[in-house]
mmCIF file of C-alpha atoms in Angstrom:
data_model
loop_
_atom_site.group_PDB
_atom_site.id
_atom_site.type_symbol
_atom_site.label_atom_id
_atom_site.label_comp_id
_atom_site.label_asym_id
_atom_site.label_seq_id
_atom_site.Cartn_x
_atom_site.Cartn_y
_atom_site.Cartn_z
ATOM 1 C CA MET R 1 -1.773 135.290 130.175
ATOM 2 C CA ASP R 2 -0.988 133.381 133.392
ATOM 3 C CA THR R 3 1.943 131.030 133.920
ATOM 4 C CA LEU R 4 -0.268 127.935 134.124
ATOM 5 C CA SER R 5 -1.719 128.511 130.650
ATOM 6 C CA ARG R 6 1.743 129.110 129.209
ATOM 7 C CA MET R 7 2.984 125.941 130.903
ATOM 8 C CA ARG R 8 0.096 123.936 129.459
ATOM 9 C CA ALA R 9 0.789 125.288 125.961
ATOM 10 C CA PHE R 10 4.460 124.300 126.281
ATOM 11 C CA VAL R 11 3.575 120.751 127.385
ATOM 12 C CA ASP R 12 1.047 120.416 124.541
ATOM 13 C CA VAL R 13 3.686 121.423 121.986
ATOM 14 C CA VAL R 14 6.292 119.012 123.357
ATOM 15 C CA GLU R 15 3.883 116.067 123.586
ATOM 16 C CA ALA R 16 2.618 116.693 120.051
ATOM 17 C CA GLU R 17 6.220 117.111 118.826
ATOM 18 C CA GLY R 18 5.499 120.402 117.104
ATOM 19 C CA PHE R 19 3.405 123.551 117.046
ATOM 20 C CA SER R 20 1.261 122.515 114.076
ATOM 21 C CA ALA R 21 0.379 119.123 115.571
ATOM 22 C CA ALA R 22 -0.344 120.724 118.949
ATOM 23 C CA SER R 23 -2.560 123.300 117.262
ATOM 24 C CA ARG R 24 -4.654 120.562 115.674
ATOM 25 C CA LYS R 25 -4.814 118.611 118.908
ATOM 26 C CA VAL R 26 -5.891 121.384 121.295
ATOM 27 C CA GLY R 27 -7.802 123.590 118.875
ATOM 28 C CA ARG R 28 -5.651 126.707 119.249
ATOM 29 C CA SER R 29 -3.761 128.512 116.527
ATOM 30 C CA LYS R 30 -0.107 127.757 115.906
ATOM 31 C CA ALA R 31 0.710 131.448 116.328
ATOM 32 C CA LEU R 32 -0.997 131.597 119.704
ATOM 33 C CA LEU R 33 0.817 128.532 121.012
ATOM 34 C CA SER R 34 4.124 129.961 119.793
ATOM 35 C CA LYS R 35 3.339 133.218 121.582
ATOM 36 C CA TYR R 36 2.579 131.412 124.859
ATOM 37 C CA VAL R 37 5.802 129.389 124.711
ATOM 38 C CA ARG R 38 7.851 132.464 123.888
ATOM 39 C CA GLU R 39 6.283 134.335 126.815
ATOM 40 C CA LEU R 40 7.069 131.390 129.104
ATOM 41 C CA GLU R 41 10.705 131.444 128.017
ATOM 42 C CA ASP R 42 10.840 135.207 128.595
ATOM 43 C CA GLU R 43 9.331 134.749 132.050
ATOM 44 C CA LEU R 44 11.872 132.044 132.950
ATOM 45 C CA GLY R 45 14.793 133.757 131.271
ATOM 46 C CA ALA R 46 15.750 130.467 129.608
ATOM 47 C CA LEU R 47 15.400 128.855 126.183
ATOM 48 C CA LEU R 48 13.213 125.749 126.447
ATOM 49 C CA LEU R 49 12.934 124.721 122.791
ATOM 50 C CA ASN R 50 15.408 124.625 119.932
ATOM 51 C CA ARG R 51 13.431 125.586 116.832
ATOM 52 C CA THR R 52 14.407 124.997 113.211
ATOM 53 C CA THR R 53 12.291 124.979 110.065
ATOM 54 C CA ARG R 54 12.214 121.177 110.104
ATOM 55 C CA GLN R 55 12.275 120.068 113.717
ATOM 56 C CA LEU R 56 11.852 121.024 117.329
ATOM 57 C CA SER R 57 13.860 119.743 120.278
ATOM 58 C CA LEU R 58 14.122 120.401 123.989
ATOM 59 C CA THR R 59 17.073 122.191 125.479
ATOM 60 C CA GLU R 60 18.586 120.914 128.717
ATOM 61 C CA ALA R 61 16.486 123.470 130.617
ATOM 62 C CA GLY R 62 13.483 122.416 128.559
ATOM 63 C CA HIS R 63 13.894 118.768 129.568
ATOM 64 C CA THR R 64 13.999 119.739 133.239
ATOM 65 C CA TYR R 65 11.029 122.076 132.986
ATOM 66 C CA PHE R 66 8.924 119.647 130.930
ATOM 67 C CA ALA R 67 9.332 116.733 133.362
ATOM 68 C CA ARG R 68 8.207 118.812 136.324
ATOM 69 C CA ALA R 69 5.504 120.674 134.381
ATOM 70 C CA VAL R 70 3.832 117.405 133.378
ATOM 71 C CA GLU R 71 3.653 116.351 137.035
ATOM 72 C CA LEU R 72 2.300 119.722 138.160
ATOM 73 C CA LEU R 73 -0.381 119.855 135.463
ATOM 74 C CA ARG R 74 -1.431 116.293 136.251
ATOM 75 C CA ASP R 75 -1.749 117.147 139.939
ATOM 76 C CA ILE R 76 -3.824 120.220 139.096
ATOM 77 C CA ASP R 77 -6.087 118.230 136.775
ATOM 78 C CA ASP R 78 -6.427 115.478 139.378
ATOM 79 C CA LEU R 79 -7.393 118.032 142.011
ATOM 80 C CA ALA R 80 -10.133 119.288 139.706
ATOM 81 C CA ASP R 81 -11.250 115.674 139.252
ATOM 82 C CA VAL R 82 -11.598 115.257 143.009
ATOM 83 C CA VAL R 83 -13.897 118.272 143.177
ATOM 84 C CA ARG R 84 -15.900 117.094 140.176
ATOM 85 C CA GLN R 85 -16.180 113.623 141.664
ATOM 86 C CA SER R 86 -17.770 115.052 144.798
ATOM 87 C CA SER R 87 -20.401 116.721 142.625
ATOM 88 C CA GLY R 88 -20.849 113.724 140.322
ATOM 89 C CA ASP R 89 -19.339 115.626 137.371
ATOM 90 C CA VAL R 90 -16.857 113.550 135.331
ATOM 91 C CA ARG R 91 -15.096 115.275 132.455
ATOM 92 C CA GLY R 92 -11.655 115.900 130.947
ATOM 93 C CA ARG R 93 -9.071 114.103 128.798
ATOM 94 C CA ILE R 94 -7.822 110.546 129.362
ATOM 95 C CA LYS R 95 -4.602 109.486 127.663
ATOM 96 C CA LEU R 96 -4.835 105.725 127.260
ATOM 97 C CA SER R 97 -2.426 103.106 125.947
ATOM 98 C CA ALA R 98 -3.818 99.805 124.656
ATOM 99 C CA PRO R 99 -2.467 96.921 122.574
ATOM 100 C CA ARG R 100 -3.648 96.727 118.981
ATOM 101 C CA SER R 101 -5.039 93.245 119.586
ATOM 102 C CA TYR R 102 -7.448 94.682 122.171
ATOM 103 C CA ALA R 103 -8.667 97.522 120.004
ATOM 104 C CA ASP R 104 -8.952 95.434 116.831
ATOM 105 C CA ALA R 105 -10.854 92.596 118.509
ATOM 106 C CA PRO R 106 -14.586 92.777 119.307
ATOM 107 C CA ILE R 107 -13.765 93.817 122.897
ATOM 108 C CA GLY R 108 -12.330 97.050 121.483
ATOM 109 C CA GLN R 109 -15.944 98.164 121.200
ATOM 110 C CA SER R 110 -15.803 98.785 124.959
ATOM 111 C CA LEU R 111 -13.703 101.904 124.368
ATOM 112 C CA ILE R 112 -16.078 103.209 121.712
ATOM 113 C CA ASP R 113 -19.102 102.588 123.925
ATOM 114 C CA PHE R 114 -17.450 104.434 126.822
ATOM 115 C CA ALA R 115 -16.781 107.443 124.589
ATOM 116 C CA LYS R 116 -20.401 107.439 123.396
ATOM 117 C CA GLU R 117 -21.787 107.316 126.919
ATOM 118 C CA ASN R 118 -19.427 109.982 128.314
ATOM 119 C CA PRO R 119 -19.571 112.998 125.990
ATOM 120 C CA ASP R 120 -17.674 115.210 128.457
ATOM 121 C CA ILE R 121 -14.593 112.979 128.362
ATOM 122 C CA THR R 122 -12.026 113.128 125.563
ATOM 123 C CA LEU R 123 -10.477 109.696 125.096
ATOM 124 C CA GLU R 124 -6.984 109.871 123.569
ATOM 125 C CA ILE R 125 -6.177 106.271 122.595
ATOM 126 C CA HIS R 126 -2.636 105.251 121.634
ATOM 127 C CA LEU R 127 -2.422 101.744 120.168
ATOM 128 C CA ASP R 128 0.966 100.213 120.851
ATOM 129 C CA ASP R 129 2.019 96.640 121.488
ATOM 130 C CA ARG R 130 4.997 97.675 123.609
ATOM 131 C CA PHE R 131 4.736 98.364 127.346
ATOM 132 C CA VAL R 132 4.792 102.156 127.465
ATOM 133 C CA ASP R 133 6.286 104.039 130.413
ATOM 134 C CA LEU R 134 3.146 105.523 131.938
ATOM 135 C CA VAL R 135 4.893 108.192 133.980
ATOM 136 C CA GLU R 136 7.573 109.188 131.496
ATOM 137 C CA GLU R 137 5.150 109.361 128.557
ATOM 138 C CA GLY R 138 2.313 110.975 130.470
ATOM 139 C CA PHE R 139 -0.330 108.241 130.233
ATOM 140 C CA ASP R 140 -3.256 108.179 132.636
ATOM 141 C CA LEU R 141 -3.971 104.509 132.053
ATOM 142 C CA ALA R 142 -2.890 101.438 130.092
ATOM 143 C CA ILE R 143 -4.701 98.241 129.194
ATOM 144 C CA ARG R 144 -2.397 95.252 129.377
ATOM 145 C CA ILE R 145 -3.062 91.637 128.514
ATOM 146 C CA THR R 146 -0.469 89.692 130.413
ATOM 147 C CA LYS R 147 0.634 87.958 133.566
ATOM 148 C CA LEU R 148 1.248 91.118 135.551
ATOM 149 C CA ALA R 149 4.374 91.305 137.682
ATOM 150 C CA ASP R 150 5.398 94.992 137.738
ATOM 151 C CA SER R 151 4.972 96.151 141.344
ATOM 152 C CA SER R 152 5.792 99.783 140.478
ATOM 153 C CA LEU R 153 2.290 100.158 139.041
ATOM 154 C CA ILE R 154 -1.241 99.933 140.374
ATOM 155 C CA ALA R 155 -3.418 97.457 138.498
ATOM 156 C CA LYS R 156 -7.017 96.329 138.491
ATOM 157 C CA ARG R 157 -7.924 93.076 136.831
ATOM 158 C CA LEU R 158 -10.739 93.791 134.399
ATOM 159 C CA ALA R 159 -11.328 90.221 133.264
ATOM 160 C CA PRO R 160 -9.684 86.811 133.217
ATOM 161 C CA PHE R 161 -7.908 85.891 130.030
ATOM 162 C CA ARG R 162 -6.496 82.714 128.557
ATOM 163 C CA VAL R 163 -4.793 81.582 125.397
ATOM 164 C CA ILE R 164 -6.089 78.756 123.240
ATOM 165 C CA LEU R 165 -4.041 76.350 121.144
ATOM 166 C CA CYS R 166 -6.065 75.686 118.027
ATOM 167 C CA ALA R 167 -5.938 74.594 114.401
ATOM 168 C CA SER R 168 -8.280 74.213 111.477
ATOM 169 C CA PRO R 169 -10.001 70.842 110.868
ATOM 170 C CA GLU R 170 -7.894 70.495 107.696
ATOM 171 C CA VAL R 171 -4.646 70.765 109.658
ATOM 172 C CA LEU R 172 -5.816 68.189 112.196
ATOM 173 C CA GLU R 173 -6.822 65.825 109.414
ATOM 174 C CA ARG R 174 -3.431 66.266 107.748
ATOM 175 C CA HIS R 175 -1.179 66.100 110.818
ATOM 176 C CA GLY R 176 -3.336 64.494 113.497
ATOM 177 C CA THR R 177 -4.296 65.906 116.880
ATOM 178 C CA PRO R 178 -1.335 66.171 119.288
ATOM 179 C CA ALA R 179 -1.835 64.309 122.556
ATOM 180 C CA ALA R 180 0.817 66.239 124.511
ATOM 181 C CA PRO R 181 2.441 69.677 124.198
ATOM 182 C CA HIS R 182 5.902 68.354 123.272
ATOM 183 C CA GLU R 183 4.484 66.909 120.021
ATOM 184 C CA LEU R 184 4.150 70.486 118.693
ATOM 185 C CA THR R 185 7.925 70.570 118.229
ATOM 186 C CA HIS R 186 7.522 68.395 115.146
ATOM 187 C CA LEU R 187 4.395 70.108 113.779
ATOM 188 C CA PRO R 188 3.956 73.305 111.721
ATOM 189 C CA CYS R 189 3.200 76.229 114.038
ATOM 190 C CA ILE R 190 2.295 79.858 113.462
ATOM 191 C CA VAL R 191 4.502 82.116 115.582
ATOM 192 C CA ASP R 192 3.177 85.425 116.882
ATOM 193 C CA THR R 193 6.352 87.465 117.355
ATOM 194 C CA ASN R 194 4.421 90.007 119.444
ATOM 195 C CA SER R 195 4.064 87.383 122.136
ATOM 196 C CA ARG R 196 6.643 87.472 124.901
ATOM 197 C CA TYR R 197 7.235 83.751 124.340
ATOM 198 C CA ARG R 198 7.715 83.806 120.556
ATOM 199 C CA GLN R 199 9.012 80.329 119.522
ATOM 200 C CA ASN R 200 8.905 78.922 123.067
ATOM 201 C CA TRP R 201 5.276 78.265 123.958
ATOM 202 C CA PRO R 202 4.378 77.782 127.633
ATOM 203 C CA PHE R 203 2.178 74.884 128.723
ATOM 204 C CA ARG R 204 1.349 73.009 131.895
ATOM 205 C CA ASP R 205 2.388 69.390 132.229
ATOM 206 C CA ASP R 206 0.275 66.693 133.867
ATOM 207 C CA ASN R 207 1.502 67.846 137.297
ATOM 208 C CA GLY R 208 0.522 71.459 136.706
ATOM 209 C CA GLU R 209 4.125 72.602 136.302
ATOM 210 C CA THR R 210 4.971 75.146 133.593
ATOM 211 C CA ILE R 211 6.972 73.789 130.687
ATOM 212 C CA SER R 212 8.332 75.470 127.555
ATOM 213 C CA VAL R 213 7.917 73.867 124.151
ATOM 214 C CA PRO R 214 10.094 75.107 121.243
ATOM 215 C CA VAL R 215 8.112 75.429 118.018
ATOM 216 C CA THR R 216 8.813 76.388 114.402
ATOM 217 C CA GLY R 217 6.817 77.093 111.294
ATOM 218 C CA ARG R 218 6.766 78.841 107.940
ATOM 219 C CA ILE R 219 4.739 81.790 109.224
ATOM 220 C CA GLU R 220 5.972 84.351 111.765
ATOM 221 C CA VAL R 221 3.871 87.478 112.215
ATOM 222 C CA ASN R 222 3.567 90.223 114.828
ATOM 223 C CA SER R 223 -0.207 90.150 115.114
ATOM 224 C CA PRO R 224 -2.597 87.641 116.707
ATOM 225 C CA LEU R 225 -5.224 88.632 114.129
ATOM 226 C CA ALA R 226 -2.883 87.702 111.296
ATOM 227 C CA ALA R 227 -1.960 84.495 113.150
ATOM 228 C CA ARG R 228 -5.664 83.647 113.312
ATOM 229 C CA THR R 229 -5.994 84.225 109.566
ATOM 230 C CA ALA R 230 -3.034 81.929 108.935
ATOM 231 C CA ALA R 231 -4.566 79.258 111.166
ATOM 232 C CA LEU R 232 -7.882 79.522 109.330
ATOM 233 C CA SER R 233 -5.985 79.077 106.064
ATOM 234 C CA GLY R 234 -4.557 75.776 107.267
ATOM 235 C CA LEU R 235 -0.949 76.880 107.719
ATOM 236 C CA GLY R 236 -0.483 75.309 111.119
ATOM 237 C CA PHE R 237 -1.200 75.344 114.835
ATOM 238 C CA ALA R 238 -1.594 78.693 116.604
ATOM 239 C CA VAL R 239 -1.809 79.995 120.152
ATOM 240 C CA LEU R 240 -4.436 82.741 120.170
ATOM 241 C CA PRO R 241 -6.107 84.962 122.768
ATOM 242 C CA ASP R 242 -9.533 83.616 123.667
ATOM 243 C CA PHE R 243 -11.286 86.864 122.736
ATOM 244 C CA ILE R 244 -9.830 86.644 119.217
ATOM 245 C CA ALA R 245 -10.331 82.919 118.573
ATOM 246 C CA ALA R 246 -13.787 82.524 120.188
ATOM 247 C CA PRO R 247 -16.003 83.247 117.119
ATOM 248 C CA GLU R 248 -14.088 80.833 114.880
ATOM 249 C CA ILE R 249 -14.071 78.133 117.565
ATOM 250 C CA GLU R 250 -17.801 78.521 118.035
ATOM 251 C CA SER R 251 -18.367 78.183 114.284
ATOM 252 C CA GLY R 252 -16.074 75.144 114.039
ATOM 253 C CA GLN R 253 -13.560 76.841 111.770
ATOM 254 C CA LEU R 254 -10.923 76.382 114.468
ATOM 255 C CA VAL R 255 -10.674 73.494 116.926
ATOM 256 C CA PRO R 256 -9.234 73.954 120.454
ATOM 257 C CA ILE R 257 -6.496 71.480 121.406
ATOM 258 C CA LEU R 258 -4.731 70.483 124.647
ATOM 259 C CA GLU R 259 -7.012 72.783 126.647
ATOM 260 C CA LYS R 260 -5.999 71.383 130.036
ATOM 261 C CA HIS R 261 -2.356 72.139 129.214
ATOM 262 C CA CYS R 262 -2.856 75.794 128.197
ATOM 263 C CA PRO R 263 -1.933 78.379 130.874
ATOM 264 C CA ASN R 264 -4.777 80.316 132.458
ATOM 265 C CA ASP R 265 -2.946 82.634 134.876
ATOM 266 C CA THR R 266 -3.109 85.789 132.769
ATOM 267 C CA GLY R 267 -5.657 88.587 132.686
ATOM 268 C CA ILE R 268 -6.779 91.841 131.113
ATOM 269 C CA TYR R 269 -5.613 94.643 133.405
ATOM 270 C CA ALA R 270 -6.104 98.358 133.756
ATOM 271 C CA VAL R 271 -2.743 99.728 134.863
ATOM 272 C CA TYR R 272 -2.006 103.220 136.138
ATOM 273 C CA PRO R 273 0.866 104.995 137.921
ATOM 274 C CA HIS R 274 1.050 105.256 141.674
ATOM 275 C CA ARG R 275 -1.010 108.276 142.655
ATOM 276 C CA ARG R 276 -2.355 109.609 145.918
ATOM 277 C CA TYR R 277 -5.793 109.041 144.449
ATOM 278 C CA LEU R 278 -7.273 107.844 141.185
ATOM 279 C CA PRO R 279 -8.861 110.686 139.182
ATOM 280 C CA ALA R 280 -12.620 110.417 138.795
ATOM 281 C CA LYS R 281 -12.449 110.296 134.998
ATOM 282 C CA VAL R 282 -9.972 107.388 135.086
ATOM 283 C CA ARG R 283 -11.965 105.549 137.721
ATOM 284 C CA ALA R 284 -15.071 105.952 135.555
ATOM 285 C CA LEU R 285 -13.278 104.345 132.593
ATOM 286 C CA VAL R 286 -11.813 101.480 134.644
ATOM 287 C CA ASP R 287 -15.178 100.652 136.222
ATOM 288 C CA TYR R 288 -16.906 100.872 132.845
ATOM 289 C CA LEU R 289 -14.450 98.499 131.143
ATOM 290 C CA ALA R 290 -14.753 95.931 133.943
ATOM 291 C CA ARG R 291 -18.543 96.064 133.717
ATOM 292 C CA TRP R 292 -18.565 95.951 129.912
ATOM 293 C CA LEU R 293 -16.277 92.910 129.762
ATOM 294 C CA LYS R 294 -18.326 91.063 132.361
ATOM 295 C CA GLU R 295 -21.596 91.727 130.515
ATOM 296 C CA ASN R 296 -20.383 91.170 126.964
ATOM 297 C CA CYS R 297 -17.692 88.529 127.396
ATOM 298 C CA PRO R 298 -18.986 86.165 130.083
ATOM 299 C CA SER R 299 -16.565 83.477 128.909
ATOM 300 C CA THR R 300 -13.488 85.667 129.539
#
């Protein structure tokens, strides 16, 4: 067995946090993976993993080897992608991070459709509302819904995105329709704690300047989908992503408010680490998502 295969087995075990999980992930037996890792340690003359019956952890040498091994394997896989790209052959595994709100909303279908149309690509989707470290955690790509400012990453804007302040007709009948953002301070609001702004909602004043409005309410939840449900139930005013609120606004169940004051400088981005080139498989996914969003969400 060559060093590269042993190295790949070691990385698979570390990323899966165990031999059993790695076995299920890569389709090789636990015994075989253990054999490869043991042979790698023998070849290096160093212990890479501390093994107990309950857990597995990296030694100091293991940390050093793992960090460099991930980079080397990625470079090797990317080199293969370059060759495949020249022949029009796109295949391999893509490790993708995406927020739950993207995957749970109708636009999450874009990922499923890509997988259906590209049977030679394995799409490993990790749903996480935090901003993962793409390099440290070995991600090929992340979808982020934000106002992007991190210059250490390469990003392509897939689609525009805006938030909508809205409420149910019952709430507007009970509390009236606010004429200016600052009036929300005295009205019941539904706070999405996943939002970077939490209880301080950003708006634009009449001069186009950004202002922050402090809000409170009886409902605080870390999901825009749950915030939408609370808004539909008449529990207050909510700031929701357009791709989540659109169906209910179209049906009249939610009413948009203060539209000219809502910020519109955010977007849906595909973000990836600085590389010498973008692997063909990742480029295929990025291009597909941009096309899918344009065709299926013309209002975004």
